[in-house]
Short mmCIF file of C-alpha atoms in Angstrom, two decimals:
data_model
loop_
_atom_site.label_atom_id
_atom_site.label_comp_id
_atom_site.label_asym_id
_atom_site.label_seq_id
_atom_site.Cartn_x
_atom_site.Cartn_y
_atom_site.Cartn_z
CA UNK A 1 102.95 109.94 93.64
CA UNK A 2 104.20 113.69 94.68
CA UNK A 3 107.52 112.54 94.83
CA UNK A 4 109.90 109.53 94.59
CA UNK A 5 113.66 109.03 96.40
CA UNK A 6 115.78 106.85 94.35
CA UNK A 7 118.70 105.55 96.43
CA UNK A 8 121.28 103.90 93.55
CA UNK A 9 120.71 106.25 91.50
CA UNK A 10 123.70 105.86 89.23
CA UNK A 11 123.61 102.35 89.10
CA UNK A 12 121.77 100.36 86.18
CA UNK A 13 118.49 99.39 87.63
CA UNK A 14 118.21 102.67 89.89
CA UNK A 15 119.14 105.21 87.03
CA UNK A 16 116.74 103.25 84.98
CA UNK A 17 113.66 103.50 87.69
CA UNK A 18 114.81 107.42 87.77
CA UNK A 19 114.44 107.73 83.54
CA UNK A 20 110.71 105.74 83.84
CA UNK A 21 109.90 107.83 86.76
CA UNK A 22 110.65 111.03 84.87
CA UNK A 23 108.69 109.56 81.78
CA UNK A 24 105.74 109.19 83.83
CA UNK A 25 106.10 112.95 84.85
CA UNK A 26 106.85 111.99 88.12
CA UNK A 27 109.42 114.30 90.58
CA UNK A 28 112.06 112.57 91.40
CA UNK A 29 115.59 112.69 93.53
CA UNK A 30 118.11 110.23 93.34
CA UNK A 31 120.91 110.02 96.02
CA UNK A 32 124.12 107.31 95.32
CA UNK A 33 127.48 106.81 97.58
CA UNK A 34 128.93 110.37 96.62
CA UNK A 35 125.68 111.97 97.51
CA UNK A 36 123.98 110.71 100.43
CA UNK A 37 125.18 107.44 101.56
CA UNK A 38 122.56 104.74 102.81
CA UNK A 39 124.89 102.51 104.07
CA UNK A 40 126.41 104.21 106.27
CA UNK A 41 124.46 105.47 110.33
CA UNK A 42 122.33 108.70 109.58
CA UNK A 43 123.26 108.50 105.85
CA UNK A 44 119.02 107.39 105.31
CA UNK A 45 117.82 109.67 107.38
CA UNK A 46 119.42 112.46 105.91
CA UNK A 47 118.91 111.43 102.27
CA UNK A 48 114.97 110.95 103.10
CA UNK A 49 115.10 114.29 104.49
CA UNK A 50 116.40 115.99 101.80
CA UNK A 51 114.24 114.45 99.16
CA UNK A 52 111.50 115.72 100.96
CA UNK A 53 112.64 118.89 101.18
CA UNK A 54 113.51 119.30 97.77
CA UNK A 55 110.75 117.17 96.13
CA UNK A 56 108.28 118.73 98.48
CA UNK A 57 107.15 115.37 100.29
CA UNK A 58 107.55 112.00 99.64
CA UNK A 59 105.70 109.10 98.97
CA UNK A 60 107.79 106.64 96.94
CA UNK A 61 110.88 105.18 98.11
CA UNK A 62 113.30 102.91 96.01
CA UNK A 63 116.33 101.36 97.13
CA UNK A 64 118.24 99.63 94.15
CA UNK A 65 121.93 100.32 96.06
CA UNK A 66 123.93 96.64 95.19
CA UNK A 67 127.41 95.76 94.74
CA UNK A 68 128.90 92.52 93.52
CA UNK A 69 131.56 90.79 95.87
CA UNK A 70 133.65 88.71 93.56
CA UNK A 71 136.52 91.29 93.65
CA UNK A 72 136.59 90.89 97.89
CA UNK A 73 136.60 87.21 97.21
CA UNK A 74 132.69 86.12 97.32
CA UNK A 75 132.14 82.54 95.79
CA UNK A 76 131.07 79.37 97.21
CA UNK A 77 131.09 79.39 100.97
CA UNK A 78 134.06 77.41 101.56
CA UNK A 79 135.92 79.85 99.15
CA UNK A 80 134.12 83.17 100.71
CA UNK A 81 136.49 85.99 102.35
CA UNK A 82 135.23 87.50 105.62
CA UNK A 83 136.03 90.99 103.84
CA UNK A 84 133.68 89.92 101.37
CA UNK A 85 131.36 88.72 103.46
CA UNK A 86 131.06 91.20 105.67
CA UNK A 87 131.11 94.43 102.96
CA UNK A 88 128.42 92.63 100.62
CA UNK A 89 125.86 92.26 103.72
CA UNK A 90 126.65 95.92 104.67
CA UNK A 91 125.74 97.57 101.80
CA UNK A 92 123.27 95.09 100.17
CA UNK A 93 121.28 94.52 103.33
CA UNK A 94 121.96 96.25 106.04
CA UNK A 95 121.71 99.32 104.36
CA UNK A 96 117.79 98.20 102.67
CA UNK A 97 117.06 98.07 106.67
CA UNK A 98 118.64 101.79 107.25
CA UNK A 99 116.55 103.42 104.69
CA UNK A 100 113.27 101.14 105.43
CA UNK A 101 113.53 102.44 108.94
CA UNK A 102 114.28 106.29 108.23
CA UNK A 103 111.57 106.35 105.00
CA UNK A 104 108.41 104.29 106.48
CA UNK A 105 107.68 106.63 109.81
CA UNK A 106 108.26 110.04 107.24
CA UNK A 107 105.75 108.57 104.50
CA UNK A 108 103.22 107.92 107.25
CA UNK A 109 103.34 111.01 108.74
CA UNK A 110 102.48 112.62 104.99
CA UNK A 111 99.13 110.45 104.46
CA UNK A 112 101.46 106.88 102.95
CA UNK A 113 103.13 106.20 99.85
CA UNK A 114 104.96 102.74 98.86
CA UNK A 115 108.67 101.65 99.24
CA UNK A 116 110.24 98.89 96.71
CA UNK A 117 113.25 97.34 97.22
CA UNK A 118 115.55 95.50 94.21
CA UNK A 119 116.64 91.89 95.67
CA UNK A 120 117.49 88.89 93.23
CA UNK A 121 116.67 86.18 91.70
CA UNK A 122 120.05 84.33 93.10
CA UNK A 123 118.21 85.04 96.63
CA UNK A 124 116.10 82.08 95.62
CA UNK A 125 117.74 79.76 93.44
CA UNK A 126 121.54 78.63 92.13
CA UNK A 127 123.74 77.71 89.55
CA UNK A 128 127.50 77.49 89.44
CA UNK A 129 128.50 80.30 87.23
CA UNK A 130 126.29 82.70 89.93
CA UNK A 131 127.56 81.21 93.21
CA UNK A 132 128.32 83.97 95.29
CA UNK A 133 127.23 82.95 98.65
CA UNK A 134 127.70 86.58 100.23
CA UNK A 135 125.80 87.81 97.32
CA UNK A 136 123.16 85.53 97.63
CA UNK A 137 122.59 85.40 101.13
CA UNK A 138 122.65 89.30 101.74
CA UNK A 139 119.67 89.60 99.06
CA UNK A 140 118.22 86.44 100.53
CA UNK A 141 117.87 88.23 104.15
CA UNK A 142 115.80 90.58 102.45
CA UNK A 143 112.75 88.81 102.02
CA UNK A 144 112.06 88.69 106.02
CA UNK A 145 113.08 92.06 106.29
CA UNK A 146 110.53 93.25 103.48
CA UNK A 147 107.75 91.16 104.85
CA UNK A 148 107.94 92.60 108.25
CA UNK A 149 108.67 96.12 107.07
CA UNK A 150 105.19 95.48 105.30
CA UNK A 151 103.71 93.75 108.64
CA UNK A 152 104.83 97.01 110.06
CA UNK A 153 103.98 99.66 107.43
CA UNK A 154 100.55 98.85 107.13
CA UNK A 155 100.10 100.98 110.45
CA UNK A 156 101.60 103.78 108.64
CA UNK A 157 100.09 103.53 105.57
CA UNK A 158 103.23 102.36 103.64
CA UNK A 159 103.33 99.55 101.39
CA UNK A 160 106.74 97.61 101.18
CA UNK A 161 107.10 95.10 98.26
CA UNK A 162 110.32 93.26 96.70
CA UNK A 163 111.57 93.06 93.10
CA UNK A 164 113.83 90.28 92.17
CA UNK A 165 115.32 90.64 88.81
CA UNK A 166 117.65 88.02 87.34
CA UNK A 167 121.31 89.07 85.70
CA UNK A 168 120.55 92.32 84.31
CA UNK A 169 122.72 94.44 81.33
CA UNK A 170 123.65 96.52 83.90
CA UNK A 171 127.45 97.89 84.45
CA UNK A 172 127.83 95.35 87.63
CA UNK A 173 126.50 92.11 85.86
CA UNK A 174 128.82 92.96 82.88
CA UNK A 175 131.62 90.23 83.73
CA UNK A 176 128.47 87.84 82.84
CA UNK A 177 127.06 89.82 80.25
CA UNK A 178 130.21 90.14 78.02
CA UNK A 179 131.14 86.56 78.42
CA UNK A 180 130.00 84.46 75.45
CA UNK A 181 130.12 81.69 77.57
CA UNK A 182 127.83 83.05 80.19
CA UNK A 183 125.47 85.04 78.09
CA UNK A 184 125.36 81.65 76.13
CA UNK A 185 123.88 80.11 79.93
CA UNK A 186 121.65 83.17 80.43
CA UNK A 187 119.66 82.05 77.25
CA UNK A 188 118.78 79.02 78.93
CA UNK A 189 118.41 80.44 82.43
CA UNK A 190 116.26 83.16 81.93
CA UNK A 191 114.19 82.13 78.82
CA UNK A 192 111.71 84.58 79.26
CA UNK A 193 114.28 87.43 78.50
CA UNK A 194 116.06 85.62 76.41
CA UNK A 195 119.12 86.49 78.26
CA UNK A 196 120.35 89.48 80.13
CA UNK A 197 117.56 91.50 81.32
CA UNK A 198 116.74 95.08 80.10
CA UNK A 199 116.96 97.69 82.99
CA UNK A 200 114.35 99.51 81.69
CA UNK A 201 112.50 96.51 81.59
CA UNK A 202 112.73 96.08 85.17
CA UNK A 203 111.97 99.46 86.14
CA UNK A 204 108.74 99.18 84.73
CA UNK A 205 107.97 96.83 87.03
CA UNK A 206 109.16 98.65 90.38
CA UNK A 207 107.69 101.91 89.42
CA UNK A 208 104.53 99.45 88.62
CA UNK A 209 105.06 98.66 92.28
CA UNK A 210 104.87 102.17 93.71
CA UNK A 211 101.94 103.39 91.80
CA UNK A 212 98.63 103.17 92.25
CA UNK A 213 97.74 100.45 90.50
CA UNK A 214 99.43 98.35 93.43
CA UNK A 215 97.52 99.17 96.32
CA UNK A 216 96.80 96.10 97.33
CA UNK A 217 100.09 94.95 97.28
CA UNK A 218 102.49 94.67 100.15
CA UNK A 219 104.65 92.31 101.70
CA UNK A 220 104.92 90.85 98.06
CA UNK A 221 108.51 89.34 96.54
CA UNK A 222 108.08 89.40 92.48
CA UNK A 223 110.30 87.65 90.44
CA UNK A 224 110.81 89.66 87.43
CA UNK A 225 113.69 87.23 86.60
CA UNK A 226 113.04 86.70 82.90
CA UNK A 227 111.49 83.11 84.08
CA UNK A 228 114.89 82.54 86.09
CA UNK A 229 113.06 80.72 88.57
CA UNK A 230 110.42 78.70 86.54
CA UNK A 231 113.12 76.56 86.83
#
């Protein structure tokens, strides 16, 4: 890798990927909502621009953006705000498909490279103390869209995979993490981990993902849940 853009950069998972990177010795940029904002129209394209600039080229992309909806009203779908809804889709899905359209043409035209997105393990299973239907669904969506991004990239060289941790010690999960209650749950839902997931731990496996001891994979949805869904 010559280069890697981190979009997230200041959240848990993404500033995590961004310390791992750098311990690998790997150049790095990372772009968040003050910088250059994914979510919103030319916001990818501009961020993926600059990285390359400043990096000189790019061929790893990560996109660990995510916000929780429970403040907008997310919850069970009869309980579900449309402000919610609609804000938790934005930036946890649409915005995936922004920078997956604006990154996979620029790493082609530079020989390839690898883009790795951070879903969740609530995008394939459920449990009442995690039922956020916005939430879920938006990271849900993101399975088709990473399969056919990989369907697609192949022509340009560019691998496209999926990550789906489980609840993670990260400053957005910490409602769940500081509850006795739920950490109590966690034990039993994500045995593996024996409760809330290191980021670091999880960053080893998406910068696993963009080196290149992955390339054969693409079009691939991990679970690094902490054995969330063994279940």
């Amino acid at each position: 890798m010559t280069g890697v853009l981190v979009a997230g950069s200041s959240g848990g998972i993404g500033g995590a990927v961004i310390d791992e990177l750098a311990r690998r010795g790997i150049p790095t940029l990372g772009v968040d909502r003050d910088t250059f904002d994914v979510t919103l129209p030319g916001g990818a394209e501009a961020a993926v621009a600059h990285a390359t600039e400043i990096l000189g080229g790019v061929t790893g992309v990560v996109h660990a953006i995510g916000m929780s909806g429970r403040r907008l009203g997310d919850g069970p779908v009869t309980e579900c705000t449309d402000e919610a809804w609609a804000e938790v889709h934005r930036v946890n899905h649409e915005s995936v498909f922004r920078l997956l359209r604006a990154a996979i043409p620029v790493l082609g035209s530079t020989g390839g490279g690898a883009v790795t997105v951070v879903g969740s393990a609530l995008a394939h299973t459920l449990d009442d103390d995690f039922l956020t239907v916005a939430y879920a669904s938006a990271k849900g969506a993101l399975v088709p869209l990473v399969r056919s991004s990989a369907f697609v990239g192949r022509r340009f060289g560019v691998r496209v995979n999926l990550v789906s941790p489980g609840v993670v010690d990260t400053p957005m999960a910490r409602r769940a993490v500081e509850s006795p209650e739920v950490s109590e749950q966690l034990r039993h839902l994500q045995p593996v981990s024996g409760g809330a997931q290191a980021a670091d731990s999880v960053a080893k496996v998406v910068c696993w993902t963009l080196s290149d001891e992955a390339l054969d994979l693409s079009g691939a949805v991990i679970p690094a849940d902490g054995g969330w869904t063994l279940r």
